[in-house]
XYZ file of C-alpha atoms in Angstrom:
305
model
C 116.005 91.849 137.549
C 118.937 89.467 137.003
C 120.700 89.182 133.676
C 120.845 85.759 132.049
C 123.721 84.746 129.714
C 121.496 85.567 126.738
C 120.934 89.078 128.099
C 124.670 89.618 128.533
C 125.204 88.508 124.934
C 122.556 90.982 123.759
C 124.247 93.718 125.791
C 127.606 93.061 124.114
C 126.051 92.964 120.633
C 124.229 96.235 121.327
C 127.450 97.898 122.507
C 129.208 96.796 119.307
C 126.368 98.099 117.136
C 126.119 101.456 118.881
C 129.894 101.763 119.047
C 129.984 101.169 115.287
C 127.606 104.094 114.749
C 130.423 106.531 115.538
C 132.647 104.843 112.952
C 129.892 104.755 110.315
C 129.311 108.452 110.966
C 133.001 109.187 110.480
C 132.878 107.556 107.028
C 129.717 109.441 106.012
C 131.039 112.789 107.266
C 133.887 112.593 104.746
C 131.394 113.524 102.004
C 128.212 114.765 103.705
C 127.420 117.504 106.263
C 126.266 116.508 109.774
C 122.563 117.344 109.358
C 122.343 115.313 106.164
C 124.064 112.322 107.776
C 121.665 112.440 110.745
C 118.540 112.845 108.607
C 119.503 110.147 106.113
C 120.088 107.739 108.995
C 116.568 108.201 110.312
C 114.948 108.473 106.886
C 116.281 105.076 105.814
C 115.567 103.557 109.239
C 112.044 105.007 109.212
C 111.255 103.291 105.916
C 112.410 99.975 107.377
C 110.340 100.527 110.529
C 107.237 101.054 108.379
C 107.750 97.521 107.052
C 108.513 96.148 110.542
C 105.341 97.642 112.008
C 103.308 96.453 109.045
C 104.558 92.895 109.436
C 103.939 93.095 113.207
C 100.318 94.094 112.639
C 100.746 97.318 114.618
C 98.688 100.218 113.204
C 100.182 103.691 113.207
C 98.546 106.288 115.498
C 95.858 108.431 113.907
C 95.568 111.229 116.457
C 97.652 114.397 116.440
C 98.477 114.199 120.151
C 100.292 110.878 119.743
C 102.308 112.171 116.801
C 103.140 115.328 118.758
C 104.558 113.182 121.543
C 106.504 111.052 119.068
C 107.787 114.202 117.332
C 109.208 115.551 120.575
C 110.770 112.151 121.293
C 112.183 112.031 117.774
C 113.819 115.403 118.283
C 115.215 114.744 121.767
C 116.240 111.116 121.297
C 117.256 111.061 117.639
C 117.628 114.114 115.433
C 119.103 116.623 117.902
C 121.599 114.335 119.689
C 122.866 112.511 116.604
C 123.051 115.784 114.679
C 125.173 117.227 117.489
C 127.344 114.116 117.700
C 128.117 114.246 113.984
C 128.787 117.982 114.274
C 131.370 117.294 116.959
C 132.881 114.395 115.025
C 134.065 116.825 112.397
C 136.807 117.741 114.880
C 137.214 114.840 117.326
C 137.620 111.073 116.997
C 134.819 108.531 117.204
C 136.260 107.246 120.479
C 136.170 110.670 122.116
C 132.655 111.308 120.796
C 131.499 108.042 122.365
C 133.048 109.003 125.710
C 131.176 112.318 125.702
C 128.006 110.460 124.746
C 128.447 108.176 127.769
C 127.796 111.127 130.117
C 124.042 110.897 129.384
C 123.297 108.935 132.621
C 125.074 111.661 134.602
C 122.904 114.371 133.061
C 119.884 112.159 133.708
C 120.844 111.802 137.376
C 121.123 115.567 137.626
C 117.875 116.637 135.947
C 115.469 113.709 136.388
C 114.623 114.517 140.059
C 113.613 118.010 138.904
C 110.873 116.615 136.649
C 109.829 113.210 138.018
C 108.490 112.948 141.556
C 109.567 109.302 141.936
C 113.220 110.290 141.493
C 115.250 111.768 144.347
C 118.642 113.379 144.767
C 121.084 111.339 146.835
C 124.701 111.450 147.897
C 125.478 108.798 145.282
C 123.873 110.831 142.502
C 125.658 114.032 143.458
C 129.001 112.280 143.938
C 128.618 110.508 140.607
C 127.903 113.753 138.789
C 130.947 115.383 140.403
C 133.176 112.494 139.265
C 131.735 112.763 135.778
C 132.407 116.500 135.647
C 136.016 115.887 136.697
C 136.294 113.269 133.935
C 135.052 115.722 131.317
C 137.485 118.368 132.609
C 140.345 115.884 132.233
C 139.205 115.073 128.698
C 138.998 118.767 127.806
C 142.323 119.640 129.440
C 144.611 119.332 126.389
C 142.269 121.455 124.256
C 141.981 124.119 126.956
C 145.774 124.202 127.295
C 146.142 124.527 123.521
C 148.139 121.315 123.084
C 145.388 119.308 121.318
C 144.679 119.191 117.597
C 141.038 120.102 118.193
C 139.385 123.144 119.859
C 137.797 122.828 123.292
C 134.469 123.951 121.803
C 134.450 120.731 119.745
C 133.524 118.863 122.952
C 130.364 120.884 123.560
C 128.162 119.242 120.879
C 128.800 115.796 122.383
C 127.878 117.003 125.868
C 124.776 118.768 124.523
C 123.787 115.516 122.802
C 124.099 113.641 126.108
C 121.887 116.278 127.759
C 119.304 115.815 124.993
C 119.279 112.053 125.643
C 118.644 112.755 129.333
C 115.613 114.928 128.522
C 114.432 112.235 126.095
C 114.441 109.698 128.926
C 112.158 111.978 130.945
C 109.826 112.566 128.001
C 109.796 108.840 127.242
C 108.062 108.033 130.532
C 104.740 108.899 128.869
C 105.110 105.896 126.526
C 104.924 103.308 129.301
C 102.632 100.447 128.381
C 102.872 101.017 124.631
C 104.452 98.624 122.164
C 108.197 99.146 122.137
C 108.298 98.529 118.378
C 105.674 101.197 117.856
C 107.497 103.707 120.059
C 110.857 103.009 118.405
C 109.439 103.169 114.897
C 107.279 106.260 115.332
C 110.011 108.312 116.994
C 112.435 107.448 114.172
C 109.841 108.287 111.503
C 109.121 111.578 113.278
C 112.824 112.433 113.373
C 113.058 111.755 109.620
C 110.001 113.893 108.860
C 111.371 116.799 110.912
C 114.905 116.512 109.544
C 114.038 116.178 105.851
C 112.924 119.800 105.199
C 115.868 121.091 107.258
C 118.298 118.918 105.302
C 116.951 120.243 102.002
C 116.758 123.883 103.091
C 120.047 124.126 105.002
C 122.351 121.603 103.333
C 120.841 121.605 99.816
C 121.313 117.853 100.009
C 120.463 117.275 96.352
C 123.885 118.629 95.304
C 125.800 115.795 96.979
C 126.787 112.625 95.143
C 127.794 110.165 97.884
C 130.145 107.342 96.986
C 129.226 103.689 97.476
C 131.283 103.649 100.677
C 129.205 106.474 102.141
C 125.936 104.812 101.116
C 127.089 101.633 102.852
C 127.923 103.669 105.971
C 124.465 105.268 105.887
C 122.928 101.822 105.458
C 124.892 100.601 108.475
C 123.691 103.569 110.520
C 120.079 102.967 109.517
C 119.764 99.183 109.493
C 122.304 98.024 112.057
C 122.675 100.780 114.645
C 119.126 102.182 114.466
C 116.615 99.468 113.505
C 118.451 96.419 114.839
C 119.958 98.420 117.707
C 116.581 99.701 118.919
C 114.949 96.281 118.630
C 117.736 94.697 120.684
C 117.687 97.521 123.229
C 113.956 97.327 123.828
C 114.101 93.525 123.997
C 116.840 93.877 126.626
C 114.792 96.518 128.406
C 111.863 94.119 128.769
C 113.955 91.047 129.658
C 116.469 92.572 132.072
C 114.988 95.923 133.106
C 116.101 99.526 132.490
C 118.908 99.501 135.046
C 120.620 96.523 133.460
C 120.018 97.901 129.960
C 121.829 101.071 131.031
C 125.019 99.031 131.453
C 125.523 99.350 127.684
C 126.788 102.863 128.470
C 129.986 101.358 129.900
C 130.666 99.240 126.828
C 130.083 101.662 123.944
C 133.269 103.813 124.298
C 135.660 100.809 124.393
C 133.805 99.245 121.450
C 133.924 102.472 119.418
C 137.604 103.041 120.236
C 138.664 99.511 119.284
C 136.743 99.604 116.007
C 138.124 103.039 115.153
C 141.655 101.790 115.815
C 141.233 98.909 113.374
C 139.268 100.838 110.736
C 141.138 104.143 110.718
C 144.380 103.419 112.568
C 143.352 106.059 115.110
C 144.024 106.112 118.827
C 142.628 107.913 121.836
C 144.603 110.752 123.445
C 146.308 109.410 126.571
C 144.177 111.574 128.885
C 141.013 110.056 127.408
C 141.622 106.822 129.334
C 141.605 108.342 132.862
C 138.761 110.628 131.785
C 136.725 107.620 130.670
C 137.453 105.797 133.944
C 136.319 108.819 135.980
C 133.114 109.105 133.957
C 132.441 105.379 134.337
C 133.087 105.612 138.079
C 130.570 108.438 138.225
C 127.967 106.386 136.355
C 128.604 103.438 138.677
C 128.166 105.706 141.705
C 124.899 107.065 140.322
C 123.728 103.519 139.574
C 124.685 102.409 143.073
C 124.823 98.670 142.453
C 128.588 98.156 141.957
C 129.410 100.178 145.071
C 126.669 98.495 147.076
C 127.939 95.057 146.130
C 131.501 96.053 147.042
C 130.404 97.346 150.452
C 128.363 94.178 151.053
C 131.341 92.009 150.097
C 133.698 93.905 152.403
C 131.144 93.789 155.217
C 130.765 90.016 154.927
C 134.525 89.562 155.005
C 134.820 91.600 158.206
C 132.104 89.676 160.013
C 133.482 87.389 162.727
C 133.410 83.657 162.039
């Protein structure tokens, strides 16, 4: 499926929104623990989705099996990964967290053929994963050598979050044919319902008194990056197809890094740039299209006149 100018515009807007989520999280983490930040994001977004579904005339499921499926999706695609991302952001920058998050397609390329019969391992997939692993090793190098201001273990939550997103993509296959608004809303509501008792029991969230700045950051996470972000993503998914929608992965780390630079006067470690390029090259190799187009272009140029 080809992307029209409107689709490209949606892709850029989505990258900005999801890049901003790392910056919003950084603001909220100044006063709240990671689990509370994650749960509040989905609790506020879930309330908005109730209104969205109501206005759309879409009834909520009434059977336990559907809610079980949405609960698993809410865990894998929302509560677990964002909880892990915020946990890691206590030690690393938003830009680095977004780079680690961008490895999700590499994990997907590695595990999807193990669970879905229509997916197959290929040289491109394996080569892309290898490039991605090298990129992560480059990113972790300073921490391993003891010359970074963060521990190497601080990178693990971001990688675990990317792995959770990959499993979520596999689980999400079962929702084919359903309303994208319903799927987006129900998984977010499920994540909120599962996170709320944990937030109260583990974090004792009632003791916190967030400032207005933190409430605004939580509102941005809920309304902009979750509700609006999901609606744009699923619209893009239907208009341009899943492969084109996946291109947002390339744009989120630059967007997050630029916004963090302006908002917090922060900068990426110098090794983060080559690491990001290696990871992106791996994703491109897994995707296959950029390399295929390059080979086709070179082949046409070599053809005799």
